[in-house]
Coordinates of C-alpha atoms in Angstrom, one line a residue:
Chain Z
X186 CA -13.9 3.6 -0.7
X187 CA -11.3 3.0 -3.2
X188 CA -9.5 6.8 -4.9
X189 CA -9.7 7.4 -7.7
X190 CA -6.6 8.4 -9.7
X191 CA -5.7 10.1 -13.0
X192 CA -4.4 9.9 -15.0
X193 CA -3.3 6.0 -15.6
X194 CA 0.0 6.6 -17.2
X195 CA 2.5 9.4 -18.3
X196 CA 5.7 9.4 -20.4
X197 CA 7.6 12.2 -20.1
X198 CA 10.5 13.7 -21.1
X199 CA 13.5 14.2 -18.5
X200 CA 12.7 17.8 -17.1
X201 CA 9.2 17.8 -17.6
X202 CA 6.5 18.4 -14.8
X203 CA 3.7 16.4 -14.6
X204 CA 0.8 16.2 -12.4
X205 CA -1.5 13.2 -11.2
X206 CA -4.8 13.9 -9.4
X207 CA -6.6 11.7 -6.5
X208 CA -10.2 12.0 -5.5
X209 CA -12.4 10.3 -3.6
X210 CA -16.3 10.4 -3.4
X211 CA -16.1 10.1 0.8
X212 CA -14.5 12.7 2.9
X213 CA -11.2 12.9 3.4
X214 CA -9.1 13.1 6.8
X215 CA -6.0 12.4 5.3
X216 CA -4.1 11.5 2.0
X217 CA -0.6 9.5 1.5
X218 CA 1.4 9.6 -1.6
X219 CA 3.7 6.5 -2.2
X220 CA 5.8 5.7 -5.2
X221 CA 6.8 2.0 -6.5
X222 CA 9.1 0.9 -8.9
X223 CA 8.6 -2.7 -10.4
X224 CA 9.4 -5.5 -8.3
X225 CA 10.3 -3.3 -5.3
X226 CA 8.4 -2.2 -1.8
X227 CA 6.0 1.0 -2.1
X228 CA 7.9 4.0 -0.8
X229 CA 6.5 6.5 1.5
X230 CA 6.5 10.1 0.0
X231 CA 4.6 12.6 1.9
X232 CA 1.5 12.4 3.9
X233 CA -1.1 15.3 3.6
X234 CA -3.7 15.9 6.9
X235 CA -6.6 17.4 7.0
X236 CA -6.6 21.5 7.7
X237 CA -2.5 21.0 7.1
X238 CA -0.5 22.7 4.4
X239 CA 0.9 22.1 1.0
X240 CA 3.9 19.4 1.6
X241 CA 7.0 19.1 -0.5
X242 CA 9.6 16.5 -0.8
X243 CA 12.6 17.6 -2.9
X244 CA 11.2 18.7 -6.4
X245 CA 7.8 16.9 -5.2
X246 CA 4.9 18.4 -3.8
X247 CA 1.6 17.7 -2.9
X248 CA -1.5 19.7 -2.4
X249 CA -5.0 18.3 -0.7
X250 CA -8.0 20.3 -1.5
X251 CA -10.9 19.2 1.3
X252 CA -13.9 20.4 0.1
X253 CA -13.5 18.6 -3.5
X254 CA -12.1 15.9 -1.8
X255 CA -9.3 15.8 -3.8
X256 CA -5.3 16.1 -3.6
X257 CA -3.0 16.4 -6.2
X258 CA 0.6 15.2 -6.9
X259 CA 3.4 17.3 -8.7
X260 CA 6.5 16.5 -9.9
X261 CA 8.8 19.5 -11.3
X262 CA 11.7 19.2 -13.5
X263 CA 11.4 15.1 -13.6
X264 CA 14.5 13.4 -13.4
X265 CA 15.0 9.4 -14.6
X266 CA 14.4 8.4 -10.7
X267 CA 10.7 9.8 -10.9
X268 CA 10.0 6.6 -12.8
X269 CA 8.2 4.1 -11.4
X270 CA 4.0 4.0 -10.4
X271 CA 2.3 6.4 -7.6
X272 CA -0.4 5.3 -5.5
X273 CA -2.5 7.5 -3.5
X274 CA -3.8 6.5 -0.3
X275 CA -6.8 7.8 1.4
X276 CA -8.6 6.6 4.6
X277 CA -11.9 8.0 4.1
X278 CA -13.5 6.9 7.3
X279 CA -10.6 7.9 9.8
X280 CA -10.8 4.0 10.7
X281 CA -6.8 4.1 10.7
X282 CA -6.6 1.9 7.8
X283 CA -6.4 3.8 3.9
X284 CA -7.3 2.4 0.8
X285 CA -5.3 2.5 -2.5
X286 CA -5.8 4.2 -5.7
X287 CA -5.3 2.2 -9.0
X288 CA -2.0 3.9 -9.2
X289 CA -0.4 6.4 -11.8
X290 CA 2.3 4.6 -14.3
X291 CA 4.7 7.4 -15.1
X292 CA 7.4 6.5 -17.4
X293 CA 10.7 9.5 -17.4
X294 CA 12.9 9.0 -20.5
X295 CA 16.3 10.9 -21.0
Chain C
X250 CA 16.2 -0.6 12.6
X251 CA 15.4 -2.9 10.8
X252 CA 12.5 -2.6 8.3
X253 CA 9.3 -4.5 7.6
X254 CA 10.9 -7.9 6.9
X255 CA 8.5 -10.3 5.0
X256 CA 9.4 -13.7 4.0
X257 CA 9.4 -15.8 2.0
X258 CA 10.6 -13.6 -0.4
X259 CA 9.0 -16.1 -3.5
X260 CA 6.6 -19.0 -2.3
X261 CA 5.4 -21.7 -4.9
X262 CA 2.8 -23.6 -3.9
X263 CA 0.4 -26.5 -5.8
X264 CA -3.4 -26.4 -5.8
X265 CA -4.8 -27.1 -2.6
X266 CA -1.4 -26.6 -0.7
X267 CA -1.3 -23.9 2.5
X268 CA 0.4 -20.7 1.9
X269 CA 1.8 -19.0 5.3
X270 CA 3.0 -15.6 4.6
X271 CA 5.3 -13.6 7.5
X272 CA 5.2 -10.4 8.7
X273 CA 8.0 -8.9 11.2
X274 CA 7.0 -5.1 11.7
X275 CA 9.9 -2.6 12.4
X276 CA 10.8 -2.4 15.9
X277 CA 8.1 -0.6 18.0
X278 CA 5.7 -0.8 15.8
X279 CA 2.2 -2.2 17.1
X280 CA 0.0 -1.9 13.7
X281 CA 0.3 -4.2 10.8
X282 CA -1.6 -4.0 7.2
X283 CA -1.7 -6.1 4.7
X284 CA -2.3 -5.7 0.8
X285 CA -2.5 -8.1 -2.1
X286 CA -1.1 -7.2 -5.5
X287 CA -2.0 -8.5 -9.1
X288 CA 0.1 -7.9 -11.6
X289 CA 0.3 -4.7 -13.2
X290 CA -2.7 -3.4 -10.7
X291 CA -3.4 -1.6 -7.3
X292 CA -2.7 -2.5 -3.8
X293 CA -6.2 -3.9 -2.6
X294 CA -6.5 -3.6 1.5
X295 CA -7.4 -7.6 2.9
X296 CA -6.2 -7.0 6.9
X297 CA -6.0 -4.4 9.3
X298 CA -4.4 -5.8 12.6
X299 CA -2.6 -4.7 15.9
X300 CA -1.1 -6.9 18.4
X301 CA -3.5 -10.0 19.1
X302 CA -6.2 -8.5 17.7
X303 CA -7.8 -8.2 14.2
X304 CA -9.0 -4.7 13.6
X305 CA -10.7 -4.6 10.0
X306 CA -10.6 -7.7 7.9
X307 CA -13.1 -6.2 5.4
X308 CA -11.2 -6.9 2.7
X309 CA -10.5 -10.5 3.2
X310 CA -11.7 -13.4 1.3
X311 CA -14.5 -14.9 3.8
X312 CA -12.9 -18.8 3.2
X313 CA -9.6 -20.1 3.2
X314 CA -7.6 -16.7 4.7
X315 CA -6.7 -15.9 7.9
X316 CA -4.5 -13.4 9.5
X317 CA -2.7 -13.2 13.1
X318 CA -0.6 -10.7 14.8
X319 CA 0.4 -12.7 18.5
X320 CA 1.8 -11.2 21.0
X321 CA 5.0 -12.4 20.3
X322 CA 6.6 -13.4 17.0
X323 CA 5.5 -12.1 13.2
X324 CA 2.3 -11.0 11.5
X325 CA 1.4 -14.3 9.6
X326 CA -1.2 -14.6 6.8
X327 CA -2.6 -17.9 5.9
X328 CA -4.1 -19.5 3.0
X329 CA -5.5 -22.5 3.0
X330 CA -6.1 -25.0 0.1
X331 CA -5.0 -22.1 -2.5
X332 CA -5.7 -21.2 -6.1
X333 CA -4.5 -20.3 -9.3
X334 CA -6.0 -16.7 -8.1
X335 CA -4.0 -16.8 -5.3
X336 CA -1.3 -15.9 -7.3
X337 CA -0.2 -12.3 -6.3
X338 CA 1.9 -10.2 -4.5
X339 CA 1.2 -9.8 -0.9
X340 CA 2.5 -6.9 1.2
X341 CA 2.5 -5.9 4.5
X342 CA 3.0 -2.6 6.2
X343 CA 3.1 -1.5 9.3
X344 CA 2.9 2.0 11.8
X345 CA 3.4 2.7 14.5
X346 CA 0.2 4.5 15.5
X347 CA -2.1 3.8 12.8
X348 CA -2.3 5.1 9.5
X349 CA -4.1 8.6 10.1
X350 CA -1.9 11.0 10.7
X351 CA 1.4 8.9 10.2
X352 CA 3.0 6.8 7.2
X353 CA 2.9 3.1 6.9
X354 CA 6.5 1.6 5.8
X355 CA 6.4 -1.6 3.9
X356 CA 8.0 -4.6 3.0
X357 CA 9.6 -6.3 -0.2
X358 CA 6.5 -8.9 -0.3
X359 CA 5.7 -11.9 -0.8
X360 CA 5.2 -13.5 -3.9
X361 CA 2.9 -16.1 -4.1
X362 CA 2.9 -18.6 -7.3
X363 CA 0.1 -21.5 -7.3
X364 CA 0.6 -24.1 -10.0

């Protein structure tokens, strides 16, 4: 039920891209991307439906590939801000409830 | 409007005390969540409930936790007689229609410290 997500941490450089991947071994009817910083609420960044199109979010965007049951995550030109961990967030059984990856620890450094 | 408001904010309790976590979803919204959180780990799915009714507990502990969304007043989560493993983060989140095809907002949790 659980996503799986990869990889579990990143460092990067300020301006770097970086990508993190979410897959799931059930299909998929939608996929939510959410970004928390220590101590702090999870925060909503894009949510990816099934049959719908790429979504972006500033220099974020997201892609959700259906028949590998996978979407992806990517951040261009990373600023300090993009720190923090992202969880992906599948519901797998279209039950209205979605299940958590392990989250993605990415780590921006000027 | 107001966001999800949780509260306590911080909660101490000893072994064997009862923990009663609250939930106030943002205004309109009908479908509460809620997720525990271990240090430095995932957000692990316990509760899925709309008003007066529990949808999906599946990932609930079978004894000592209970959830509630009545008609009127807050989400609460209860624990009864808790743990030193009780000791995490809990979160709630709510929607207005259901997670689907519609994000969930959350609140600053709850964090729950059994000594």
């Amino acid at each position: 039920q659980q996503p799986v997500q990869s990889p579990q941490a990143v460092i990067l450089r300020e301006g770097e891209d970086a990508v993190i991947n979410c897959s799931s071994s059930k299909a998929l009817y939608s996929v939510h991307w959410y970004r928390q910083k220590h101590g702090e609420a999870p925060v909503f960044l894009m949510i990816l439906l099934k049959g719908g199109e790429q979504k972006g979010h500033e220099k974020i965007s997201a892609s959700f590939n259906e028949k590998k049951q996978q979407s992806s995550l990517y951040l261009t030109a990373s600023q300090l801000s993009y720190s923090g961990t992202y969880f992906c967030g599948t519901d797998p059984y279209n039950f209205n409830k979605f299940y958590f990856g392990s989250g993605t620890k990415l780590n921006v450094k000027p | 409007n107001a966001g999800v408001m949780q509260n306590p904010r911080h909660l101490v309790r000893r072994r064997g005390q009862e923990a009663r976590l609250r939930c106030s979803p943002m205004k309109g919204h009908s479908h509460v969540y809620w997720y525990r959180q271990l240090p430095e780990e995932g957000l692990k799915f316990m509760v899925y409930l709309q008003k007066e009714n529990i949808i999906d507990e599946s990932g609930m502990p079978k004894e000592r936790f209970s959830a509630e969304f009545p008609k009127e007043g807050p989400s609460i989560l209860r624990i009864q007689q808790v743990v030193r493993g009780d000791s995490a983060a809990y979160f709630c989140a709510s929607s207005p229609r259901g997670t689907m095809n519609t994000e969930a907002f959350f609140g600053q949790g709850t964090r729950l410290t059994v000594v």
